[in-house]
Short mmCIF file of C-alpha atoms in Angstrom, two decimals:
data_model
loop_
_atom_site.label_atom_id
_atom_site.label_comp_id
_atom_site.label_asym_id
_atom_site.label_seq_id
_atom_site.Cartn_x
_atom_site.Cartn_y
_atom_site.Cartn_z
CA MET Q 1 -88.89 -33.46 -29.03
CA LEU Q 2 -88.50 -35.78 -26.05
CA PRO Q 3 -88.99 -39.09 -27.93
CA ARG Q 4 -86.50 -37.95 -30.54
CA GLU Q 5 -83.93 -37.06 -27.87
CA ASP Q 6 -84.50 -40.39 -26.11
CA SER Q 7 -83.97 -42.34 -29.33
CA ARG Q 8 -80.84 -40.34 -30.09
CA SER Q 9 -79.44 -41.03 -26.61
CA THR Q 10 -80.22 -44.74 -27.02
CA VAL Q 11 -78.34 -44.87 -30.32
CA ASP Q 12 -75.39 -43.00 -28.81
CA LEU Q 13 -75.32 -45.41 -25.87
CA LYS Q 14 -75.24 -48.42 -28.21
CA GLN Q 15 -72.45 -46.85 -30.25
CA SER Q 16 -70.48 -46.11 -27.09
CA MET Q 17 -70.86 -49.72 -25.89
CA ALA Q 18 -69.75 -51.07 -29.27
CA SER Q 19 -66.76 -48.72 -29.29
CA THR Q 20 -65.82 -49.82 -25.76
CA GLY Q 21 -66.01 -53.49 -26.79
CA MET Q 22 -63.78 -52.84 -29.79
CA GLN Q 23 -61.27 -51.04 -27.57
CA ILE Q 24 -61.12 -54.01 -25.18
CA PHE Q 25 -60.61 -56.35 -28.15
CA GLY Q 26 -57.83 -54.13 -29.49
CA PHE Q 27 -56.24 -53.98 -26.04
CA VAL Q 28 -56.18 -57.81 -25.84
CA LEU Q 29 -54.63 -58.07 -29.31
CA ALA Q 30 -51.99 -55.48 -28.43
CA LEU Q 31 -51.22 -57.33 -25.20
CA LEU Q 32 -50.73 -60.57 -27.15
CA GLY Q 33 -48.56 -58.66 -29.61
CA ILE Q 34 -46.21 -57.26 -26.98
CA MET Q 35 -45.94 -60.67 -25.30
CA GLY Q 36 -45.13 -62.32 -28.62
CA ALA Q 37 -42.58 -59.64 -29.54
CA THR Q 38 -40.83 -60.06 -26.19
CA VAL Q 39 -40.72 -63.83 -26.55
CA ALA Q 40 -39.45 -63.60 -30.14
CA THR Q 41 -36.70 -61.21 -29.06
CA LEU Q 42 -35.40 -63.66 -26.46
CA LEU Q 43 -35.79 -66.92 -28.39
CA PRO Q 44 -32.58 -68.40 -29.88
CA ASN Q 45 -34.23 -70.03 -32.92
CA TRP Q 46 -34.45 -67.22 -35.44
CA LYS Q 47 -32.84 -69.61 -37.88
CA VAL Q 48 -32.26 -73.36 -37.59
CA SER Q 49 -29.99 -75.71 -39.50
CA ALA Q 50 -31.57 -77.36 -42.52
CA ASP Q 51 -29.05 -80.24 -42.77
CA VAL Q 52 -29.01 -82.85 -39.98
CA GLY Q 53 -25.86 -84.91 -39.73
CA SER Q 54 -25.96 -88.63 -39.09
CA ASN Q 55 -22.75 -88.79 -37.05
CA ILE Q 56 -23.36 -89.27 -33.31
CA ILE Q 57 -20.47 -86.95 -32.43
CA THR Q 58 -21.48 -84.06 -34.67
CA ALA Q 59 -24.30 -81.67 -33.95
CA ILE Q 60 -27.77 -82.72 -35.03
CA SER Q 61 -29.34 -79.28 -34.69
CA GLN Q 62 -28.04 -75.75 -34.69
CA MET Q 63 -29.97 -72.60 -33.92
CA GLN Q 64 -29.03 -68.96 -34.10
CA GLY Q 65 -30.84 -66.09 -32.42
CA LEU Q 66 -30.36 -62.41 -31.81
CA TRP Q 67 -28.39 -62.86 -28.61
CA MET Q 68 -27.03 -66.43 -28.62
CA ASP Q 69 -26.30 -69.50 -30.72
CA CYS Q 70 -27.38 -72.92 -29.45
CA THR Q 71 -26.42 -76.44 -30.48
CA TRP Q 72 -27.98 -79.81 -29.71
CA TYR Q 73 -25.86 -82.93 -30.02
CA SER Q 74 -27.01 -86.45 -30.68
CA THR Q 75 -25.71 -87.46 -27.27
CA GLY Q 76 -28.28 -85.20 -25.61
CA MET Q 77 -25.85 -82.42 -24.76
CA PHE Q 78 -26.94 -78.84 -25.17
CA SER Q 79 -24.76 -75.75 -25.32
CA CYS Q 80 -25.34 -72.06 -26.00
CA THR Q 81 -22.89 -69.26 -26.75
CA LEU Q 82 -23.69 -65.61 -26.19
CA LYS Q 83 -22.87 -63.04 -28.85
CA TYR Q 84 -20.86 -60.50 -26.88
CA SER Q 85 -19.36 -58.52 -29.75
CA VAL Q 86 -21.87 -56.23 -31.42
CA LEU Q 87 -19.61 -54.82 -34.14
CA SER Q 88 -18.67 -58.26 -35.41
CA LEU Q 89 -22.31 -59.10 -36.17
CA PRO Q 90 -23.76 -58.62 -39.67
CA ALA Q 91 -25.85 -55.53 -40.37
CA TYR Q 92 -29.18 -57.34 -40.53
CA LEU Q 93 -28.58 -58.91 -37.11
CA GLN Q 94 -27.63 -55.59 -35.52
CA THR Q 95 -30.73 -54.00 -37.02
CA ALA Q 96 -32.90 -56.85 -35.79
CA ARG Q 97 -31.61 -56.41 -32.26
CA THR Q 98 -32.21 -52.68 -32.21
CA THR Q 99 -35.64 -52.70 -33.81
CA MET Q 100 -36.96 -55.54 -31.66
CA VAL Q 101 -35.91 -53.77 -28.46
CA LEU Q 102 -37.49 -50.55 -29.69
CA CYS Q 103 -40.61 -52.51 -30.62
CA CYS Q 104 -40.97 -53.84 -27.07
CA VAL Q 105 -40.41 -50.38 -25.55
CA MET Q 106 -42.89 -48.71 -27.93
CA ALA Q 107 -45.50 -51.39 -27.35
CA ALA Q 108 -45.13 -51.07 -23.56
CA MET Q 109 -45.60 -47.30 -23.84
CA GLY Q 110 -48.68 -47.84 -25.98
CA LEU Q 111 -50.05 -50.30 -23.43
CA CYS Q 112 -49.76 -47.71 -20.67
CA LEU Q 113 -51.50 -45.08 -22.81
CA ALA Q 114 -54.20 -47.57 -23.81
CA SER Q 115 -55.04 -48.26 -20.15
CA LEU Q 116 -55.68 -44.51 -19.79
CA GLY Q 117 -57.63 -44.24 -23.03
CA LEU Q 118 -60.04 -47.11 -22.40
CA LYS Q 119 -63.61 -45.86 -22.05
CA CYS Q 120 -64.43 -48.51 -19.44
CA THR Q 121 -61.86 -47.16 -16.97
CA ARG Q 122 -62.30 -44.26 -14.54
CA TRP Q 123 -58.76 -42.90 -14.72
CA GLY Q 124 -57.35 -40.90 -17.59
CA GLY Q 125 -59.40 -37.69 -17.32
CA GLY Q 126 -62.43 -36.69 -19.36
CA ARG Q 127 -63.58 -37.87 -22.75
CA ARG Q 128 -61.29 -35.49 -24.59
CA SER Q 129 -58.22 -36.71 -22.68
CA LYS Q 130 -59.20 -40.35 -23.15
CA ARG Q 131 -59.68 -39.79 -26.86
CA HIS Q 132 -56.20 -38.30 -27.21
CA ALA Q 133 -54.67 -41.10 -25.11
CA ALA Q 134 -56.40 -43.77 -27.20
CA ILE Q 135 -55.19 -42.25 -30.47
CA ALA Q 136 -51.64 -41.94 -29.09
CA SER Q 137 -51.67 -45.57 -27.93
CA GLY Q 138 -52.91 -46.69 -31.35
CA GLY Q 139 -50.02 -44.83 -32.97
CA CYS Q 140 -47.55 -46.51 -30.60
CA PHE Q 141 -48.97 -49.96 -31.41
CA VAL Q 142 -48.78 -49.36 -35.17
CA ALA Q 143 -45.20 -48.10 -34.85
CA ALA Q 144 -44.29 -51.12 -32.70
CA GLY Q 145 -45.81 -53.45 -35.30
CA PHE Q 146 -43.74 -51.80 -38.03
CA LEU Q 147 -40.57 -52.11 -35.90
CA CYS Q 148 -41.34 -55.80 -35.40
CA LEU Q 149 -42.13 -56.46 -39.05
CA VAL Q 150 -38.93 -54.92 -40.46
CA PRO Q 151 -36.39 -57.22 -38.71
CA ALA Q 152 -38.51 -60.31 -39.28
CA SER Q 153 -38.74 -59.59 -43.02
CA TRP Q 154 -35.06 -58.68 -43.39
CA PHE Q 155 -33.91 -61.69 -41.38
CA THR Q 156 -36.10 -64.04 -43.43
CA ASN Q 157 -34.79 -62.57 -46.68
CA GLU Q 158 -31.17 -63.09 -45.60
CA VAL Q 159 -31.81 -66.69 -44.53
CA ILE Q 160 -33.60 -67.60 -47.76
CA THR Q 161 -30.97 -65.88 -49.89
CA ASN Q 162 -28.15 -67.83 -48.21
CA PHE Q 163 -30.12 -71.05 -48.48
CA LEU Q 164 -30.59 -70.65 -52.24
CA ASP Q 165 -26.95 -69.66 -52.78
CA SER Q 166 -25.15 -72.59 -54.40
CA SER Q 167 -21.76 -71.42 -53.16
CA VAL Q 168 -22.77 -71.92 -49.51
CA PRO Q 169 -21.96 -75.39 -48.17
CA GLU Q 170 -24.83 -77.66 -47.16
CA SER Q 171 -23.69 -77.69 -43.57
CA ASN Q 172 -23.98 -73.89 -43.34
CA LYS Q 173 -27.47 -73.58 -44.76
CA PHE Q 174 -30.27 -72.51 -42.45
CA GLU Q 175 -33.99 -72.00 -42.66
CA PRO Q 176 -36.28 -69.57 -40.76
CA GLY Q 177 -37.03 -70.69 -37.23
CA GLY Q 178 -40.03 -70.40 -34.98
CA ALA Q 179 -39.05 -67.02 -33.56
CA VAL Q 180 -39.45 -65.41 -36.99
CA TYR Q 181 -43.01 -66.67 -37.29
CA VAL Q 182 -43.77 -65.46 -33.77
CA ALA Q 183 -42.45 -62.02 -34.76
CA PHE Q 184 -44.68 -61.91 -37.86
CA ILE Q 185 -47.77 -62.88 -35.86
CA SER Q 186 -46.94 -60.35 -33.13
CA ALA Q 187 -46.55 -57.60 -35.72
CA GLY Q 188 -49.98 -58.45 -37.09
CA PHE Q 189 -51.54 -58.30 -33.60
CA LEU Q 190 -49.93 -54.92 -32.96
CA PHE Q 191 -51.10 -53.54 -36.32
CA VAL Q 192 -54.70 -54.66 -35.77
CA GLY Q 193 -54.78 -53.49 -32.13
CA GLY Q 194 -53.36 -50.09 -33.02
CA SER Q 195 -55.78 -49.65 -35.91
CA ILE Q 196 -58.73 -50.47 -33.66
CA PHE Q 197 -57.65 -47.89 -31.09
CA CYS Q 198 -57.18 -45.21 -33.76
CA MET Q 199 -60.52 -45.93 -35.44
CA SER Q 200 -62.50 -46.16 -32.20
CA CYS Q 201 -61.91 -42.45 -31.45
CA SER Q 202 -61.62 -40.99 -34.94
CA GLY Q 203 -64.22 -38.84 -36.65
CA LYS Q 204 -66.67 -36.25 -35.36
CA ARG Q 205 -69.12 -37.25 -32.67
CA HIS Q 206 -72.47 -35.69 -32.01
CA GLY Q 207 -74.85 -35.89 -29.13
CA PRO Q 208 -73.28 -36.72 -25.79
CA GLN Q 209 -69.94 -35.17 -26.75
CA ASP Q 210 -71.64 -31.78 -27.27
CA LEU Q 211 -73.29 -31.97 -23.83
CA ILE Q 212 -70.16 -32.46 -21.80
CA LEU Q 213 -70.30 -29.03 -20.19
CA LEU Q 214 -74.04 -29.12 -19.47
CA PRO Q 215 -75.25 -29.79 -15.92
CA PRO Q 216 -77.11 -32.99 -14.98
CA PRO Q 217 -80.78 -33.27 -16.08
CA ASP Q 218 -82.19 -32.82 -12.57
CA LYS Q 219 -80.13 -29.72 -11.91
CA LEU Q 220 -80.96 -28.33 -15.35
CA LEU Q 221 -84.69 -28.82 -14.75
CA LEU Q 222 -84.47 -27.12 -11.36
CA GLN Q 223 -82.66 -24.17 -12.93
CA GLN Q 224 -85.35 -23.83 -15.59
CA GLN Q 225 -88.10 -23.88 -12.98
CA GLN Q 226 -86.32 -21.22 -10.94
CA GLN Q 227 -85.93 -19.03 -14.01
CA GLN Q 228 -89.63 -19.38 -14.84
CA LEU Q 229 -90.65 -18.40 -11.28
CA LEU Q 230 -88.32 -15.43 -11.37
CA GLN Q 231 -89.78 -14.28 -14.67
CA GLN Q 232 -93.33 -14.57 -13.30
CA GLN Q 233 -92.42 -12.53 -10.22
CA GLN Q 234 -90.85 -9.83 -12.38
CA GLU Q 235 -93.93 -9.67 -14.61
CA LEU Q 236 -96.30 -9.35 -11.61
CA GLN Q 237 -94.11 -6.65 -10.09
CA HIS Q 238 -94.03 -4.78 -13.38
CA GLN Q 239 -97.83 -4.96 -13.73
CA TYR Q 240 -98.36 -3.73 -10.17
CA CYS Q 241 -96.00 -0.77 -10.62
CA SER Q 242 -97.66 0.29 -13.89
CA LEU Q 243 -101.08 0.82 -12.25
CA SER Q 244 -102.16 4.45 -11.43
CA PRO Q 245 -102.88 5.55 -7.83
CA LEU Q 246 -106.63 5.72 -8.57
CA ASP Q 247 -106.55 2.15 -9.86
CA ASN Q 248 -104.86 1.02 -6.69
CA LYS Q 249 -107.90 2.03 -4.57
CA THR Q 250 -109.90 -1.07 -4.02
CA GLY Q 251 -112.40 0.23 -1.35
CA TYR Q 252 -114.00 3.30 0.21
CA SER Q 253 -111.98 5.85 2.14
CA LEU Q 254 -113.16 8.10 4.98
CA GLN Q 255 -111.61 11.14 3.27
CA ASP Q 256 -114.14 10.91 0.46
CA TYR Q 257 -116.95 11.83 2.81
CA VAL Q 258 -115.20 14.51 4.91
#
């Protein structure tokens, strides 16, 4: 039985190390995802002008973001205008603002839970608590990836639709900017990181998980030895008490000759 238990513990140790490595990889991907989502939310180039004018006085590049519109002129001047009015914005832009902010908040919450659910850390409680924290963090990352994917897809669809519309003037046509691609990549990182965290703690585990409440091996061995000694003492005492008084006489007595 001992070689079998040793081999089982070795396999469980290897599986635990592989699961820990996957969790660290998922944590890095989720960290890159939240950084990319934050950068994409703040960048002003969600869509850029597709037509570049040749006049030195007119603008050569226009960009529009979630929070501001920026313009570069051929003279080297640069100006940005903040979008103060929320109700005057189109529906897809309002939705993009809201979902990107919620994405960053959800991803930050998942990052905090992931730091508690990592198996290589000492904080976060026992294995059961870490497992629940890891699954919760994976759910937060997947939800954050979905919240990041929705505005990027809707925004891209609106830009492409306006670009292909023949009634829109050439000067008002835009194409997707770099912030949209950053949002797509960040959503992918969050999806993969969240899936890794959910899969690393899913399913039934055998072996070490069933021995959580058992004492350490040295203490367990000492307890077994104490129980064996106690049983031997009880057996000897029982045998001694079961003997008759005549059997207890082991020598001669003076009363036998008086």
